[in-house]
């Protein structure tokens, strides 16, 4: 429960950060607005052709009575639209981050600087390589999302479960992968590969869900995704600093266990810096060179 609350607080802190830095908030609106227009056009087109797609996908219902045929194809059309909508929520962040890569990268860096500075060993790549890496990572995230959303789509036809449990699971899946997509900005800076990012968030599922699920629900409200996107990037950056141990989780007890990949309680001599991400600390009493 503490991680759930921490995720929600990071989301709120990110929104407050961009509101306090209005210039960054204003620049962050344009990429999200462009993406919203593209997605709105695609979803509108799907709404117009959903019945035709349902008829094409259910040829077995051609010989049924009019009531059964209409009910089956109506449910299929609704589930198709809802499934694509949930997928759009997850990919909205990915497409927006690709369109606004230079801005959101600088926004995330500025948040880290305001919270104590950039991490040591920051990976600095040319823009084209950052875009290519972000595209490959987004395809990976989309593939993993589809592995879960496609079965949920067909489970949606199961009476009762499809109208109660499945929508809740769908929002949770979308929230988890939305957090992964947004956190990738700060984790890519640290040189963490996408598979390891996924493993990190799996160990802190409650943190990821506490951040991502409210954001998914907010993104379902028309036009709300645009003003929330800059703050979502800022909040995900704060979440990453918790995830790798750069700052304690909100409400965490002092001296508690370090998060995944975070610093250990002691690194040796006083003032000795923490080792780079993923490397073990030096034995107590030893300096950075390995000598006392």
Coordinates of C-alpha atoms in Angstrom, one line a residue:
X1 CA 0.0 0.0 0.0
X2 CA 2.9 2.4 0.7
X3 CA 4.2 1.9 -2.8
X4 CA 0.8 2.5 -4.3
X5 CA 0.6 5.8 -2.4
X6 CA 4.1 6.7 -3.4
X7 CA 3.4 6.2 -7.1
X8 CA 0.3 8.5 -6.8
X9 CA 2.3 11.1 -4.9
X10 CA 5.0 11.1 -7.6
X11 CA 2.3 11.7 -10.2
X12 CA 1.1 14.7 -8.2
X13 CA 4.6 16.0 -7.6
X14 CA 5.3 15.9 -11.3
X15 CA 2.2 18.0 -12.1
X16 CA 3.1 20.5 -9.4
X17 CA 6.7 20.8 -10.7
X18 CA 5.7 21.7 -14.3
X19 CA 3.0 24.1 -13.0
X20 CA 5.7 25.8 -10.9
X21 CA 8.0 26.0 -14.0
X22 CA 5.4 27.4 -16.5
X23 CA 7.8 27.6 -19.5
X24 CA 8.5 23.9 -19.4
X25 CA 4.8 23.2 -19.1
X26 CA 3.9 25.3 -22.1
X27 CA 6.5 23.7 -24.4
X28 CA 5.4 20.3 -23.4
X29 CA 1.8 20.8 -24.7
X30 CA 2.6 20.9 -28.4
X31 CA 3.9 17.3 -28.9
X32 CA 1.0 16.0 -26.9
X33 CA -1.5 18.1 -28.8
X34 CA -0.2 16.8 -32.2
X35 CA -0.4 13.2 -30.9
X36 CA -4.0 13.8 -29.6
X37 CA -5.1 15.0 -33.1
X38 CA -3.6 11.9 -34.8
X39 CA -5.2 9.5 -32.3
X40 CA -8.6 11.2 -32.3
X41 CA -8.7 10.9 -36.1
X42 CA -7.8 7.2 -35.9
X43 CA -10.3 6.4 -33.2
X44 CA -13.1 8.3 -35.0
X45 CA -12.4 6.3 -38.2
X46 CA -12.5 3.1 -36.2
X47 CA -15.9 4.1 -34.8
X48 CA -17.3 4.6 -38.3
X49 CA -16.0 1.2 -39.6
X50 CA -16.3 -0.8 -36.4
X51 CA -19.6 -2.5 -37.6
X52 CA -18.0 -3.5 -40.9
X53 CA -15.0 -4.9 -39.2
X54 CA -17.3 -6.8 -36.8
X55 CA -19.2 -8.3 -39.7
X56 CA -16.0 -9.3 -41.4
X57 CA -14.6 -10.9 -38.2
X58 CA -17.8 -12.9 -37.4
X59 CA -18.9 -14.7 -40.6
X60 CA -20.2 -17.6 -38.5
X61 CA -23.1 -15.3 -37.4
X62 CA -24.4 -14.7 -40.9
X63 CA -27.0 -17.4 -40.6
X64 CA -28.1 -16.5 -37.1
X65 CA -31.3 -14.7 -36.2
X66 CA -31.2 -10.9 -36.4
X67 CA -31.2 -10.5 -32.7
X68 CA -28.3 -12.9 -32.0
X69 CA -26.3 -11.6 -34.9
X70 CA -26.7 -7.9 -34.0
X71 CA -25.9 -8.6 -30.3
X72 CA -22.7 -10.6 -31.1
X73 CA -21.4 -8.1 -33.6
X74 CA -22.4 -5.2 -31.4
X75 CA -20.4 -6.7 -28.5
X76 CA -17.5 -7.4 -30.8
X77 CA -17.5 -3.8 -32.1
X78 CA -17.6 -2.3 -28.6
X79 CA -14.8 -4.6 -27.3
X80 CA -12.7 -3.8 -30.4
X81 CA -13.1 0.0 -29.9
X82 CA -12.4 -0.3 -26.1
X83 CA -9.3 -2.5 -26.7
X84 CA -7.9 -0.1 -29.3
X85 CA -8.6 2.8 -26.9
X86 CA -6.7 1.1 -24.1
X87 CA -3.8 0.4 -26.5
X88 CA -4.0 4.0 -27.6
X89 CA -3.6 5.2 -24.0
X90 CA -0.4 3.2 -23.6
X91 CA 1.1 4.1 -27.0
X92 CA 0.0 7.8 -26.6
X93 CA 3.0 8.4 -24.3
X94 CA 5.4 6.6 -26.6
X95 CA 4.3 8.5 -29.7
X96 CA 4.3 11.8 -27.8
X97 CA 7.8 11.1 -26.4
X98 CA 9.1 10.4 -29.9
X99 CA 7.6 13.6 -31.3
X100 CA 8.8 15.7 -28.4
X101 CA 12.1 13.8 -27.6
X102 CA 14.4 16.8 -27.4
X103 CA 12.0 18.7 -25.1
X104 CA 11.1 15.8 -22.8
X105 CA 14.7 14.8 -22.4
X106 CA 15.6 18.3 -21.3
X107 CA 12.6 18.5 -19.1
X108 CA 13.6 15.3 -17.3
X109 CA 17.2 16.5 -16.9
X110 CA 15.9 19.8 -15.4
X111 CA 13.8 17.8 -12.9
X112 CA 16.8 15.8 -11.9
X113 CA 19.0 18.9 -11.5
X114 CA 16.4 20.4 -9.2
X115 CA 16.3 17.2 -7.1
X116 CA 20.1 17.0 -6.5
X117 CA 21.7 16.7 -9.9
X118 CA 22.1 14.2 -12.8
X119 CA 23.3 10.7 -11.9
X120 CA 27.0 9.8 -12.4
X121 CA 27.8 8.0 -15.6
X122 CA 24.9 9.7 -17.6
X123 CA 24.8 8.3 -21.1
X124 CA 24.9 11.1 -23.7
X125 CA 23.9 10.0 -27.3
X126 CA 23.3 11.9 -30.5
X127 CA 19.7 12.8 -31.1
X128 CA 19.2 10.3 -34.0
X129 CA 20.5 7.4 -31.8
X130 CA 18.2 8.5 -28.9
X131 CA 15.2 8.5 -31.3
X132 CA 16.2 5.1 -32.7
X133 CA 16.6 3.6 -29.2
X134 CA 13.3 5.1 -28.1
X135 CA 11.5 3.7 -31.1
X136 CA 13.0 0.2 -30.6
X137 CA 12.1 0.3 -26.9
X138 CA 8.6 1.4 -27.7
X139 CA 8.1 -1.5 -30.1
X140 CA 9.3 -3.9 -27.4
X141 CA 6.9 -2.3 -24.8
X142 CA 4.0 -2.5 -27.4
X143 CA 4.7 -6.2 -28.1
X144 CA 4.7 -7.0 -24.4
X145 CA 1.5 -5.0 -23.9
X146 CA -0.2 -6.9 -26.8
X147 CA 0.7 -10.3 -25.2
X148 CA -1.6 -9.4 -22.3
X149 CA -4.2 -7.2 -23.9
X150 CA -5.1 -9.6 -26.7
X151 CA -6.1 -12.4 -24.3
X152 CA -8.0 -9.8 -22.3
X153 CA -9.9 -8.8 -25.4
X154 CA -11.2 -12.3 -26.0
X155 CA -12.0 -12.7 -22.3
X156 CA -14.2 -9.7 -22.6
X157 CA -16.8 -11.9 -24.4
X158 CA -17.2 -14.1 -21.2
X159 CA -20.4 -13.1 -19.5
X160 CA -20.1 -11.2 -16.2
X161 CA -16.2 -11.6 -16.1
X162 CA -15.9 -9.7 -19.3
X163 CA -17.9 -6.7 -18.0
X164 CA -16.3 -6.6 -14.5
X165 CA -12.9 -8.2 -14.0
X166 CA -11.5 -7.8 -17.5
X167 CA -11.8 -3.9 -17.7
X168 CA -10.1 -3.6 -14.3
X169 CA -7.2 -5.9 -15.4
X170 CA -7.0 -3.9 -18.7
X171 CA -6.6 -0.6 -16.8
X172 CA -3.9 -2.2 -14.6
X173 CA -2.0 -3.6 -17.6
X174 CA -2.2 -0.3 -19.4
X175 CA -1.1 1.6 -16.2
X176 CA 1.9 -0.6 -15.7
X177 CA 3.2 -0.3 -19.2
X178 CA 2.4 3.4 -19.4
X179 CA 4.7 3.9 -16.3
X180 CA 7.4 1.8 -18.1
X181 CA 7.1 4.0 -21.2
X182 CA 7.3 7.3 -19.2
X183 CA 10.1 6.1 -16.9
X184 CA 12.2 5.1 -20.0
X185 CA 13.2 8.8 -20.5
X186 CA 15.2 8.9 -17.2
X187 CA 16.3 5.2 -17.3
X188 CA 17.6 5.5 -20.8
X189 CA 19.8 8.3 -19.5
X190 CA 21.3 5.9 -17.0
X191 CA 22.0 3.3 -19.7
X192 CA 19.5 0.8 -18.3
X193 CA 18.3 -1.5 -21.2
X194 CA 14.5 -1.9 -21.7
X195 CA 14.4 -5.5 -20.5
X196 CA 16.0 -4.5 -17.2
X197 CA 13.6 -1.6 -16.9
X198 CA 10.8 -4.0 -17.1
X199 CA 12.4 -6.2 -14.4
X200 CA 12.9 -3.3 -12.1
X201 CA 9.2 -2.2 -12.3
X202 CA 8.1 -5.8 -11.9
X203 CA 9.8 -5.8 -8.5
X204 CA 7.9 -2.6 -7.6
X205 CA 4.5 -3.3 -9.3
X206 CA 2.6 -1.4 -6.7
X207 CA 4.7 1.7 -7.3
X208 CA 4.2 1.4 -11.1
X209 CA 0.4 0.8 -10.7
X210 CA 0.1 3.7 -8.2
X211 CA 1.6 6.0 -10.8
X212 CA 0.2 4.6 -14.0
X213 CA -3.4 3.6 -13.2
X214 CA -4.6 7.1 -12.2
X215 CA -2.9 8.4 -15.3
X216 CA -4.6 5.9 -17.6
X217 CA -8.0 6.8 -16.1
X218 CA -7.2 10.5 -16.6
X219 CA -6.1 9.9 -20.2
X220 CA -9.5 8.4 -21.0
X221 CA -11.0 11.8 -20.4
X222 CA -11.0 13.7 -23.8
X223 CA -8.3 16.4 -24.0
X224 CA -7.0 15.7 -20.5
X225 CA -4.0 13.8 -21.8
X226 CA -2.5 17.0 -23.3
X227 CA -2.0 19.1 -20.2
X228 CA -1.1 16.1 -18.1
X229 CA 1.8 14.9 -20.3
X230 CA 4.5 17.3 -19.2
X231 CA 3.8 16.6 -15.6
X232 CA 3.7 12.8 -16.3
X233 CA 7.3 13.0 -17.6
X234 CA 8.4 15.0 -14.6
X235 CA 6.7 12.6 -12.2
X236 CA 8.1 9.6 -13.9
X237 CA 11.6 11.1 -13.4
X238 CA 11.0 11.5 -9.7
X239 CA 9.7 7.9 -9.6
X240 CA 12.9 6.7 -11.3
X241 CA 15.1 8.4 -8.7
X242 CA 13.2 6.4 -6.1
X243 CA 13.5 3.2 -8.2
X244 CA 17.3 3.4 -8.5
X245 CA 17.8 4.7 -5.0
X246 CA 18.6 8.4 -5.7
X247 CA 16.0 9.5 -3.2
X248 CA 13.8 7.7 -0.6
X249 CA 10.3 6.8 -1.4
X250 CA 7.7 9.2 0.1
X251 CA 6.9 7.9 3.6
X252 CA 9.8 5.5 3.7
X253 CA 11.4 4.9 7.1
X254 CA 14.9 6.3 7.4
X255 CA 17.5 3.6 7.2
X256 CA 15.1 1.2 5.5
X257 CA 16.2 -1.3 2.8
X258 CA 17.5 0.2 -0.4
X259 CA 15.3 0.0 -3.5
X260 CA 16.3 -2.2 -6.5
X261 CA 19.6 -1.0 -7.9
X262 CA 19.9 1.7 -5.1
X263 CA 22.8 2.5 -2.8
X264 CA 23.6 0.2 0.1
X265 CA 23.8 1.6 3.7
X266 CA 27.7 1.9 3.6
X267 CA 30.2 2.4 0.9
X268 CA 33.4 2.5 2.9
X269 CA 35.2 5.7 4.1
X270 CA 33.1 8.8 4.8
X271 CA 32.4 10.9 1.8
X272 CA 33.1 8.0 -0.6
X273 CA 30.6 8.3 -3.6
X274 CA 28.1 5.6 -4.4
X275 CA 29.3 3.2 -7.1
X276 CA 27.7 3.5 -10.6
X277 CA 24.3 1.9 -11.2
X278 CA 24.5 -1.9 -11.1
X279 CA 28.0 -2.2 -9.5
X280 CA 28.6 -3.5 -6.0
X281 CA 30.0 -1.1 -3.4
X282 CA 33.6 -1.2 -2.3
X283 CA 34.3 -3.2 1.0
X284 CA 34.1 -1.1 4.2
X285 CA 37.4 0.8 4.8
X286 CA 38.5 0.9 1.2
X287 CA 38.7 3.8 -1.2
X288 CA 37.7 4.1 -4.8
X289 CA 41.0 2.5 -5.9
X290 CA 40.4 -0.6 -3.7
X291 CA 43.1 0.4 -1.2
X292 CA 42.6 1.5 2.4

